[in-house]
Short mmCIF file of C-alpha atoms and ligand atoms in Angstrom, two decimals:
data_model
loop_
_atom_site.label_atom_id
_atom_site.label_comp_id
_atom_site.label_asym_id
_atom_site.label_seq_id
_atom_site.Cartn_x
_atom_site.Cartn_y
_atom_site.Cartn_z
CA MET E 185 0.28 -0.59 -0.38
CA SER E 186 1.15 3.20 -1.01
CA ARG E 187 2.24 5.44 1.94
CA LEU E 188 -0.70 8.86 2.06
CA VAL E 189 1.16 12.26 1.80
CA VAL E 190 -1.56 15.24 3.11
CA ILE E 191 -0.73 18.84 2.22
CA SER E 192 -2.78 21.39 3.66
CA ASN E 193 -2.65 25.02 4.64
CA ARG E 194 -2.75 23.81 8.38
CA VAL E 195 -2.46 20.77 9.19
CA ALA E 196 -3.74 18.82 12.45
CA ASP E 197 -3.24 16.24 15.42
CA PRO E 198 -6.37 13.34 14.29
CA ARG E 199 -5.51 12.14 17.48
CA LYS E 200 -7.55 14.74 18.80
CA PRO E 201 -11.40 14.73 18.57
CA ALA E 202 -10.77 19.28 18.15
CA ALA E 203 -9.26 18.44 15.40
CA GLY E 204 -12.72 17.99 13.42
CA GLY E 205 -14.13 15.44 10.71
CA LEU E 206 -11.57 15.81 8.02
CA ALA E 207 -9.05 14.91 10.52
CA VAL E 208 -10.20 12.05 11.59
CA ALA E 209 -11.49 10.84 8.06
CA LEU E 210 -7.96 12.51 7.01
CA GLY E 211 -6.43 10.90 9.90
CA GLU E 212 -7.45 7.53 9.43
CA ALA E 213 -5.80 6.90 5.68
CA LEU E 214 -2.76 8.42 7.06
CA ASN E 215 -3.02 5.91 9.75
CA LYS E 216 -3.21 2.86 8.19
CA THR E 217 -0.01 3.87 5.81
CA GLY E 218 1.79 5.31 8.84
CA GLY E 219 1.57 8.22 6.94
CA LEU E 220 3.16 12.25 6.85
CA TRP E 221 0.77 15.73 6.78
CA PHE E 222 2.83 18.45 5.71
CA GLY E 223 1.86 22.02 6.51
CA TRP E 224 1.67 25.82 7.97
CA SER E 225 2.33 25.36 11.90
CA GLY E 226 -0.08 28.89 12.37
CA THR E 227 3.12 30.20 14.50
CA VAL E 228 4.23 33.42 12.86
CA THR E 229 7.82 34.59 13.03
CA GLU E 230 8.55 37.79 13.16
CA ASP E 231 12.85 37.65 12.10
CA GLY E 232 12.21 35.14 9.70
CA ALA E 233 13.72 35.23 5.95
CA PRO E 234 11.26 35.50 3.79
CA GLY E 235 10.76 32.22 1.89
CA GLU E 236 13.20 31.24 5.03
CA THR E 237 11.50 29.34 7.57
CA GLU E 238 12.14 25.58 9.48
CA LEU E 239 11.39 22.14 8.91
CA HIS E 240 9.60 20.45 12.18
CA MET E 241 9.10 17.13 12.21
CA ARG E 242 6.75 14.91 15.29
CA GLN E 243 4.63 12.02 15.28
CA ALA E 244 1.54 11.39 16.20
CA GLY E 245 1.22 7.67 16.44
CA PRO E 246 1.92 6.74 13.98
CA VAL E 247 1.82 9.31 11.31
CA THR E 248 4.20 12.08 11.29
CA LEU E 249 3.30 16.06 11.17
CA ALA E 250 5.29 17.55 9.64
CA THR E 251 5.57 21.57 9.84
CA VAL E 252 7.06 24.74 9.34
CA ASP E 253 6.33 28.58 10.65
CA LEU E 254 6.01 31.22 8.72
CA CYS E 255 7.67 35.20 8.73
CA ARG E 256 5.40 37.77 9.48
CA GLU E 257 6.02 38.88 4.90
CA ASP E 258 4.82 35.33 4.21
CA HIS E 259 2.10 34.92 5.79
CA ASP E 260 0.28 38.87 5.18
CA THR E 261 1.47 37.92 0.88
CA TYR E 262 0.76 34.43 0.85
CA TYR E 263 -2.38 33.94 4.10
CA HIS E 264 -3.46 36.94 3.91
CA GLY E 265 -2.88 38.40 0.70
CA TYR E 266 -3.68 35.89 -1.90
CA SER E 267 -4.98 33.32 -0.44
CA ASN E 268 -8.00 35.12 1.49
CA SER E 269 -7.79 38.98 -0.07
CA VAL E 270 -7.93 37.41 -3.78
CA LEU E 271 -8.58 33.59 -3.48
CA TRP E 272 -11.45 33.36 -1.02
CA PRO E 273 -13.11 36.07 -1.99
CA VAL E 274 -12.90 35.66 -6.30
CA PHE E 275 -14.01 31.53 -6.10
CA HIS E 276 -17.47 33.51 -4.01
CA TYR E 277 -18.77 36.22 -6.75
CA ARG E 278 -16.79 38.53 -4.38
CA LEU E 279 -15.26 41.01 -6.52
CA ASP E 280 -16.37 44.07 -5.04
CA LEU E 281 -14.19 42.08 -1.67
CA ALA E 282 -11.54 41.51 -3.72
CA ASP E 283 -7.83 43.50 -2.93
CA PHE E 284 -5.94 42.67 -5.43
CA ASP E 285 -2.24 44.07 -4.23
CA ALA E 286 0.03 43.60 -6.92
CA SER E 287 2.23 42.36 -4.42
CA TYR E 288 0.66 39.49 -2.88
CA ILE E 289 0.90 37.19 -5.78
CA ALA E 290 5.08 36.76 -4.95
CA GLY E 291 4.71 35.44 -1.32
CA TYR E 292 1.68 33.37 -2.32
CA ARG E 293 4.11 31.94 -5.37
CA ARG E 294 7.08 31.99 -2.79
CA VAL E 295 4.92 30.09 -0.18
CA ASN E 296 4.26 26.91 -2.76
CA GLN E 297 7.66 26.81 -3.36
CA MET E 298 9.04 26.73 0.35
CA PHE E 299 6.90 24.38 1.02
CA ALA E 300 7.09 21.85 -1.94
CA ARG E 301 11.13 22.63 -1.54
CA LYS E 302 10.98 21.50 2.29
CA LEU E 303 8.65 18.31 1.29
CA MET E 304 10.56 17.32 -1.76
CA PRO E 305 13.71 15.35 0.53
CA LEU E 306 10.81 13.76 2.53
CA LEU E 307 8.95 11.80 -0.68
CA ARG E 308 9.54 8.44 -0.67
CA ASP E 309 9.42 6.82 -4.15
CA ASP E 310 6.23 4.71 -4.00
CA ASP E 311 3.87 8.05 -2.32
CA ILE E 312 1.26 8.91 -3.05
CA ILE E 313 0.30 12.90 -2.48
CA TRP E 314 -3.08 14.44 -1.52
CA VAL E 315 -3.02 18.47 -1.74
CA HIS E 316 -6.24 20.34 -0.55
CA ASP E 317 -7.40 24.41 -1.33
CA TYR E 318 -7.68 27.17 -2.15
CA HIS E 319 -3.52 28.25 -0.41
CA LEU E 320 -2.16 25.29 -1.89
CA ILE E 321 -3.13 25.38 -6.32
CA PRO E 322 0.65 25.22 -8.02
CA LEU E 323 1.77 23.13 -5.24
CA ALA E 324 2.02 20.46 -7.79
CA ALA E 325 3.86 22.41 -10.55
CA GLU E 326 6.10 23.94 -7.35
CA LEU E 327 6.65 19.74 -6.93
CA ARG E 328 6.69 19.02 -10.63
CA ALA E 329 9.86 21.63 -11.77
CA MET E 330 11.90 20.46 -8.95
CA GLY E 331 11.25 16.57 -10.22
CA CYS E 332 7.88 14.87 -8.55
CA LYS E 333 7.32 12.40 -11.00
CA HIS E 334 3.82 11.09 -8.13
CA ARG E 335 0.87 10.54 -8.37
CA ILE E 336 -0.68 14.27 -7.18
CA GLY E 337 -4.59 15.01 -6.50
CA PHE E 338 -5.41 18.32 -5.40
CA PHE E 339 -9.05 19.04 -3.81
CA LEU E 340 -10.81 22.62 -3.63
CA HIS E 341 -12.53 22.89 -0.37
CA ILE E 342 -14.30 26.08 -1.78
CA PRO E 343 -16.65 27.19 -5.29
CA MET E 344 -14.79 26.61 -8.79
CA PRO E 345 -16.21 29.88 -10.00
CA PRO E 346 -17.88 30.83 -13.18
CA PRO E 347 -14.69 31.69 -15.92
CA LEU E 348 -15.94 35.19 -16.54
CA ILE E 349 -15.38 35.48 -12.50
CA MET E 350 -11.94 33.62 -12.61
CA ALA E 351 -10.39 35.89 -15.56
CA ALA E 352 -10.83 38.57 -13.40
CA ILE E 353 -7.92 37.51 -11.06
CA PRO E 354 -4.70 38.31 -13.05
CA GLN E 355 -3.37 35.32 -12.52
CA HIS E 356 -6.31 33.93 -13.56
CA GLU E 357 -4.30 31.35 -16.07
CA TRP E 358 -1.34 31.17 -15.18
CA LEU E 359 -3.61 29.58 -11.33
CA MET E 360 -5.76 27.57 -13.75
CA ARG E 361 -3.00 25.61 -15.64
CA SER E 362 -1.17 24.46 -12.15
CA LEU E 363 -4.35 22.84 -11.71
CA PHE E 364 -3.06 20.44 -15.07
CA ALA E 365 0.23 19.51 -12.94
CA TYR E 366 -1.90 17.33 -11.03
CA ASP E 367 -3.01 14.19 -12.43
CA LEU E 368 -7.19 14.69 -10.63
CA VAL E 369 -8.71 17.46 -9.92
CA GLY E 370 -11.47 16.56 -7.52
CA LEU E 371 -13.91 19.50 -7.19
CA GLN E 372 -17.26 20.11 -4.53
CA SER E 373 -19.87 20.59 -7.08
CA GLU E 374 -20.69 19.17 -10.87
CA ALA E 375 -21.76 23.04 -11.24
CA ASP E 376 -18.09 23.46 -10.58
CA VAL E 377 -16.80 20.02 -12.42
CA ALA E 378 -18.90 22.71 -15.16
CA HIS E 379 -17.63 25.89 -14.09
CA PHE E 380 -14.15 23.89 -14.51
CA THR E 381 -14.80 22.55 -17.62
CA HIS E 382 -15.54 26.00 -19.36
CA TYR E 383 -13.25 28.06 -18.54
CA VAL E 384 -10.95 25.19 -20.05
CA ARG E 385 -12.72 24.47 -22.63
CA ASN E 386 -12.40 28.80 -23.57
CA GLU E 387 -9.43 29.59 -22.33
CA GLY E 388 -6.82 26.75 -22.29
CA SER E 389 -9.48 25.21 -26.48
CA ALA E 390 -9.28 22.16 -23.78
CA GLU E 391 -10.36 18.24 -25.27
CA GLU E 392 -12.59 16.59 -22.70
CA LEU E 393 -11.14 13.16 -22.99
CA GLU E 394 -12.99 9.31 -22.06
CA ASN E 395 -13.85 8.58 -18.05
CA LYS E 396 -13.50 12.60 -16.61
CA ARG E 397 -10.00 13.33 -18.62
CA VAL E 398 -9.95 16.80 -19.66
CA ARG E 399 -6.68 17.74 -22.34
CA ALA E 400 -5.68 21.37 -22.39
CA PHE E 401 -2.17 23.72 -21.90
CA GLY E 402 -0.59 20.32 -23.27
CA ALA E 403 -1.24 18.22 -20.04
CA THR E 404 -3.96 15.99 -19.11
CA VAL E 405 -6.00 16.16 -15.89
CA VAL E 406 -8.96 13.75 -14.18
CA VAL E 407 -11.50 16.01 -13.47
CA ARG E 408 -14.49 14.94 -11.36
CA ALA E 409 -16.70 15.96 -8.80
CA PHE E 410 -16.65 14.39 -5.28
CA PRO E 411 -18.99 16.31 -2.45
CA ILE E 412 -17.01 15.62 1.05
CA GLY E 413 -18.91 14.86 3.90
CA ILE E 414 -19.30 14.39 7.41
CA ASP E 415 -18.38 11.76 9.88
CA VAL E 416 -21.92 10.59 10.39
CA ASP E 417 -20.97 7.78 12.92
CA GLU E 418 -18.88 10.30 15.26
CA PHE E 419 -20.82 12.64 15.42
CA THR E 420 -24.10 10.33 15.79
CA ARG E 421 -21.71 9.74 18.79
CA LEU E 422 -21.47 13.11 20.04
CA THR E 423 -25.38 13.62 19.29
CA HIS E 424 -25.95 11.27 22.11
CA ALA E 425 -22.95 11.21 24.72
CA SER E 426 -23.74 14.12 27.38
CA ASP E 427 -22.79 16.97 26.86
CA ALA E 428 -24.56 17.49 24.08
CA MET E 429 -28.08 15.78 25.72
CA ASP E 430 -27.71 18.61 28.42
CA THR E 431 -27.30 21.40 25.82
CA PHE E 432 -30.39 19.44 24.65
CA LEU E 433 -31.80 19.53 27.49
CA GLY E 434 -30.93 22.32 28.96
CA MET E 435 -31.86 24.54 26.10
CA ARG E 436 -35.30 22.70 25.66
CA ALA E 437 -36.16 23.57 29.08
CA GLU E 438 -34.95 27.61 28.29
CA TYR E 439 -37.39 27.61 24.77
CA SER E 440 -40.40 25.45 25.81
CA ARG E 441 -42.62 27.49 24.79
CA ARG E 442 -40.93 29.33 22.02
CA ARG E 443 -39.62 27.83 18.90
CA LEU E 444 -36.14 28.04 18.56
CA LEU E 445 -34.03 28.50 14.48
CA LEU E 446 -30.74 27.89 13.93
CA GLY E 447 -27.20 29.75 12.81
CA ILE E 448 -24.15 28.75 13.32
CA ASP E 449 -21.04 29.82 11.34
CA ARG E 450 -18.06 31.37 10.88
CA LEU E 451 -18.14 34.32 10.67
CA ASP E 452 -17.89 34.93 7.04
CA TYR E 453 -19.49 36.94 4.32
CA SER E 454 -19.34 33.67 2.38
CA LYS E 455 -22.61 32.84 4.59
CA GLY E 456 -25.20 34.91 4.13
CA ILE E 457 -25.65 35.46 7.93
CA PRO E 458 -26.94 39.63 7.11
CA HIS E 459 -28.75 38.20 4.73
CA ARG E 460 -30.79 35.75 7.08
CA VAL E 461 -31.40 38.60 9.97
CA ARG E 462 -32.66 40.37 7.19
CA ALA E 463 -36.01 38.02 6.07
CA PHE E 464 -35.76 36.87 9.88
CA ARG E 465 -36.99 40.01 10.85
CA GLU E 466 -39.45 40.19 7.59
CA LEU E 467 -41.11 36.57 9.43
CA LEU E 468 -41.74 38.95 12.64
CA ASP E 469 -43.02 41.52 10.45
CA ARG E 470 -45.04 39.22 7.82
CA TYR E 471 -46.17 36.63 10.48
CA PRO E 472 -47.26 38.48 13.48
CA GLU E 473 -47.73 34.91 15.45
CA ASN E 474 -43.91 34.06 15.48
CA ARG E 475 -43.48 37.26 17.66
CA ASP E 476 -42.83 36.56 21.21
CA SER E 477 -42.02 32.66 19.76
CA ALA E 478 -39.08 32.60 17.29
CA THR E 479 -36.13 33.21 18.54
CA MET E 480 -33.23 32.75 16.16
CA ILE E 481 -29.82 31.92 18.36
CA MET E 482 -27.13 32.35 15.55
CA ILE E 483 -23.23 31.98 16.88
CA ALA E 484 -20.90 33.48 14.69
CA SER E 485 -17.84 32.13 15.20
CA PRO E 486 -14.46 34.50 15.09
CA SER E 487 -12.69 34.36 11.62
CA ARG E 488 -9.89 36.65 10.35
CA ASP E 489 -10.25 39.05 12.19
CA ASP E 490 -7.44 41.19 10.63
CA VAL E 491 -9.46 41.32 7.21
CA HIS E 492 -11.02 44.35 6.62
CA ALA E 493 -14.24 42.57 4.58
CA TYR E 494 -15.05 41.03 7.99
CA ALA E 495 -14.69 44.47 10.54
CA ASP E 496 -17.34 45.44 8.28
CA LEU E 497 -19.19 42.20 8.27
CA ARG E 498 -19.47 42.13 12.44
CA GLN E 499 -20.61 45.64 12.10
CA GLU E 500 -23.15 45.03 9.35
CA LEU E 501 -24.52 42.24 12.00
CA GLU E 502 -24.52 43.54 15.14
CA GLY E 503 -26.00 46.29 14.11
CA LEU E 504 -29.49 44.48 12.15
CA CYS E 505 -29.15 41.78 15.32
CA GLY E 506 -30.07 44.48 17.68
CA SER E 507 -32.49 46.55 15.46
CA VAL E 508 -34.05 43.41 15.41
CA ASN E 509 -33.77 42.78 19.18
CA GLY E 510 -34.88 47.38 19.97
CA ASP E 511 -38.17 46.59 17.17
CA TYR E 512 -39.82 43.48 18.49
CA GLY E 513 -37.90 42.57 21.48
CA GLU E 514 -39.71 41.80 25.28
CA LEU E 515 -38.77 42.06 28.13
CA ASP E 516 -38.28 38.60 28.12
CA TRP E 517 -38.27 37.84 24.91
CA MET E 518 -34.76 38.61 22.37
CA PRO E 519 -35.43 37.28 18.84
CA VAL E 520 -31.82 37.05 18.40
CA ARG E 521 -29.52 36.14 20.89
CA TYR E 522 -26.12 36.88 18.40
CA ILE E 523 -23.06 34.82 19.90
CA HIS E 524 -19.90 35.83 17.76
CA ARG E 525 -17.79 32.95 20.40
CA MET E 526 -16.47 29.73 19.34
CA VAL E 527 -19.35 27.09 21.08
CA ALA E 528 -17.20 23.55 22.27
CA ARG E 529 -17.94 21.07 19.28
CA ARG E 530 -19.23 18.05 21.79
CA ARG E 531 -22.18 21.14 22.52
CA VAL E 532 -22.87 21.30 18.82
CA PRO E 533 -25.13 18.93 18.19
CA GLY E 534 -27.38 19.51 21.14
CA LEU E 535 -27.52 23.10 19.89
CA CYS E 536 -28.90 21.90 16.64
CA ARG E 537 -31.69 19.15 18.41
CA ALA E 538 -32.62 21.61 20.14
CA ALA E 539 -33.48 23.63 17.02
CA ALA E 540 -36.77 23.73 15.23
CA VAL E 541 -34.80 25.13 12.23
CA GLY E 542 -31.93 25.08 11.18
CA LEU E 543 -30.43 28.08 9.17
CA VAL E 544 -28.37 27.12 6.12
CA THR E 545 -28.10 30.52 3.63
CA PRO E 546 -24.34 30.64 2.36
CA LEU E 547 -24.07 33.21 -0.62
CA ARG E 548 -21.80 30.73 -2.60
CA ASP E 549 -20.45 28.10 -0.65
CA GLY E 550 -17.80 25.26 -1.68
CA MET E 551 -20.18 22.53 0.31
CA ASN E 552 -21.33 23.65 4.01
CA LEU E 553 -20.71 21.06 6.35
CA VAL E 554 -22.91 22.37 9.37
CA ALA E 555 -26.21 21.40 6.79
CA LYS E 556 -25.31 17.73 6.63
CA GLU E 557 -24.32 17.90 10.62
CA PHE E 558 -27.62 19.80 11.80
CA VAL E 559 -29.38 16.96 9.85
CA VAL E 560 -27.30 14.31 11.68
CA ALA E 561 -28.12 15.90 14.94
CA GLN E 562 -32.14 16.37 14.66
CA ASP E 563 -34.57 13.17 16.66
CA PRO E 564 -35.94 11.16 13.98
CA ASP E 565 -39.15 11.00 15.64
CA ASP E 566 -39.40 14.61 15.75
CA PRO E 567 -36.67 15.83 13.29
CA GLY E 568 -36.19 19.77 12.72
CA VAL E 569 -36.01 20.78 9.44
CA LEU E 570 -33.47 22.38 7.25
CA VAL E 571 -33.47 25.17 5.87
CA LEU E 572 -31.03 25.70 2.89
CA SER E 573 -29.28 27.81 0.17
CA ARG E 574 -29.98 26.42 -3.19
CA PHE E 575 -26.11 28.46 -3.66
CA ALA E 576 -23.91 25.89 -1.51
CA GLY E 577 -22.82 22.46 -2.58
CA ALA E 578 -24.91 20.67 -0.63
CA ALA E 579 -28.28 21.85 -1.57
CA GLU E 580 -26.45 19.60 -5.11
CA GLN E 581 -27.13 16.18 -2.35
CA LEU E 582 -29.43 17.48 0.04
CA LYS E 583 -32.81 18.26 -2.31
CA GLU E 584 -34.99 17.03 0.44
CA ALA E 585 -34.05 20.26 2.37
CA LEU E 586 -36.09 23.63 2.20
CA LEU E 587 -33.52 24.89 -0.81
CA VAL E 588 -34.07 28.90 0.01
CA ASN E 589 -32.78 32.64 -2.00
CA PRO E 590 -31.01 34.09 0.77
CA TYR E 591 -30.91 37.57 -2.21
CA ASP E 592 -35.27 37.03 -1.56
CA THR E 593 -35.71 38.52 2.09
CA ALA E 594 -39.35 37.84 1.50
CA GLY E 595 -38.78 34.05 0.34
CA MET E 596 -37.16 33.12 2.93
CA ALA E 597 -39.41 34.16 5.18
CA SER E 598 -42.87 32.75 3.61
CA SER E 599 -40.05 29.10 4.05
CA ILE E 600 -38.76 30.38 6.87
CA GLN E 601 -43.06 29.95 7.79
CA GLN E 602 -43.41 26.94 5.79
CA ALA E 603 -40.84 25.00 7.85
CA LEU E 604 -42.17 25.98 11.41
CA GLN E 605 -45.40 24.53 10.26
CA MET E 606 -44.69 21.59 8.40
CA PRO E 607 -46.76 19.37 10.24
CA LEU E 608 -44.66 15.78 11.22
CA ALA E 609 -45.29 13.26 8.62
CA GLU E 610 -43.31 15.55 6.08
CA ARG E 611 -40.50 16.66 9.23
CA LYS E 612 -39.90 13.14 9.15
CA ALA E 613 -39.82 11.82 5.55
CA ARG E 614 -38.09 14.53 4.46
CA HIS E 615 -35.30 13.84 7.76
CA GLN E 616 -34.96 10.12 6.44
CA GLN E 617 -34.19 11.72 2.96
CA LEU E 618 -31.61 13.12 3.75
CA MET E 619 -30.05 11.05 6.67
CA ALA E 620 -30.18 7.85 3.62
CA ARG E 621 -28.74 10.14 1.33
CA ILE E 622 -26.07 11.76 4.04
CA ARG E 623 -24.43 8.03 5.09
CA GLU E 624 -24.15 6.62 2.32
CA HIS E 625 -22.04 10.57 0.40
CA ASP E 626 -20.24 10.33 4.19
CA VAL E 627 -16.14 11.47 5.03
CA HIS E 628 -15.65 8.23 4.97
CA TRP E 629 -17.07 7.95 0.92
CA TRP E 630 -15.45 10.46 0.18
CA ARG E 631 -12.05 9.62 1.02
CA LYS E 632 -12.09 5.76 -0.35
CA THR E 633 -13.65 7.22 -3.49
CA PHE E 634 -11.42 10.89 -4.38
CA LEU E 635 -7.74 7.88 -3.15
CA GLU E 636 -9.04 5.39 -5.78
CA ALA E 637 -9.64 7.99 -8.23
CA LEU E 638 -5.99 8.92 -8.12
CA GLU E 639 -4.81 5.23 -8.27
CA LYS E 640 -6.48 5.17 -11.59
CA SER E 641 -5.07 8.25 -13.02
CA GLN E 642 -2.52 7.72 -14.31
CA GLU E 643 -4.20 4.41 -16.39
C1 GDG T 1390 -14.67 24.78 3.60
C2 GDG T 1390 -16.05 25.92 3.27
C3 GDG T 1390 -16.93 23.51 3.17
C4 GDG T 1390 -18.74 27.12 13.02
N1 GDG T 1390 -18.44 27.17 14.33
C5 GDG T 1390 -18.10 26.67 14.69
C6 GDG T 1390 -18.26 25.54 14.44
N2 GDG T 1390 -18.09 25.86 12.87
C7 GDG T 1390 -17.88 23.42 12.89
C8 GDG T 1390 -19.55 22.96 11.74
C9 GDG T 1390 -18.82 22.86 10.78
C10 GDG T 1390 -16.93 23.51 10.60
O1 GDG T 1390 -17.33 24.14 11.91
C11 GDG T 1390 -17.90 24.34 9.46
O2 GDG T 1390 -17.36 24.11 7.85
P1 GDG T 1390 -17.90 24.52 7.09
O3 GDG T 1390 -18.26 23.65 5.67
O4 GDG T 1390 -19.75 24.65 6.65
O5 GDG T 1390 -17.95 25.31 6.20
P2 GDG T 1390 -16.12 26.31 6.39
O6 GDG T 1390 -15.09 26.35 7.72
O7 GDG T 1390 -16.19 27.03 5.20
O8 GDG T 1390 -15.02 25.00 5.12
C12 GDG T 1390 -17.08 24.47 2.70
C13 GDG T 1390 -15.65 22.46 4.02
O9 GDG T 1390 -14.60 23.59 3.94
C14 GDG T 1390 -15.00 21.06 4.48
O10 GDG T 1390 -15.41 20.45 1.98
O11 GDG T 1390 -18.08 22.49 3.32
O12 GDG T 1390 -17.97 24.63 1.78
O13 GDG T 1390 -16.06 26.47 2.85
O14 GDG T 1390 -17.80 21.24 10.92
O15 GDG T 1390 -19.37 22.43 12.96
N3 GDG T 1390 -17.74 24.37 16.08
C15 GDG T 1390 -18.25 24.64 16.92
N4 GDG T 1390 -17.85 26.11 17.58
C16 GDG T 1390 -18.10 27.08 16.95
O16 GDG T 1390 -19.34 27.44 17.35
N5 GDG T 1390 -17.16 23.64 17.32
#
């Protein structure tokens, strides 16, 4: 069996439950093969030189964790700059929020080159390499330039934008060409695959070959959708563990005469959080029977606080929540409870289970795992209803959710009302179908199918 080498911006110890489902899923394959996980340590050093850094190696059971620090300049240009102020906004269709500062690209290339340089000596002949996400698009091209002949797969966790949006990035052709240094490119949804194919057909005169192969820029790559899932068994266990159950019972007791609506996200402009508050306000306005009853809990955990767009979002949200509470609140009822803190993972399923409605309303999202977690946490005999944006990758799979357009405030309010009034039989039927699909395509399925496709990609 080939050794698995995973490369991602951040590295997590797969033995720690706080690492999350992805780390656990990758950890399983890494454990089996005595694998290597390589990435940034999370540490920013004030004194290092750009592109220069030391490698730290440590063992986590059979898995080797290899990390590098970043100096301040590399961090600011590669991570905050090109990754999070160019690629993240543009890939989420937010050209208005992109900052095309010309200095960022040099840092992005420099860190990808440094990753390749540090990784090369650690590779063994039969390794199979899996690179994750938008921070590392050119990594395979850098490795190839250093003579790496291994099978290399890439998985993009965020959406692939349509060609004309992609074209706003000054280096768009270089980025897309870089993807052809991989053997396999995995995307979240069929819509993403269509955008990729459309781009390379227009800009790279691509030829579509058999078995999902695409030939362009003088190279061939396999491109397929691998919708990421969650670890259903682990999340079910977490749901029935005492912390989640205590949270569930506590919430049920506190809100015994009220209906709970729940949103959990990183505070990110892609998640459509202000749009959700506007729809909730519209709900209270148009369907007054929900006043003094419906309560929306919004957990927006802090994320990338030092990027400007995020500070603006935080301010907008605080204003919106304050005005709903000011206009509709009663002495004993606060319509919106907004929490800008991370909630412990072991409590998340309890919160989900206590909610009558789960609100997952991104303006654009690669997949969105909260949607799947919400469904899995429900009591099958009395499940809550998932209201899901049609712009989340998850909407391609989760057709039995109430699909909404977050830009349509009135439409979303009426879907939330429909969710609050949905009869038990319909809730159960929808939940059952959603569960079956989420279970069939869980994170283990995702990992297995991707790695099998990568094994076969050079045949
Ligand atoms: C990217 C893509 C794609 C959130 N708040 C808290 C908390 N969370 C957890 C959720 C969930 C995870 O964070 C978020 O996952 P998402 O998938 O929703 O979103 P991104 O972080 O944007 O992830 C996305 C994903 O990659 C995987 O490919 O689905 O489209 O954008 O697990 O539960 N967890 C805790 N406290 C919080 O306050 N403990």
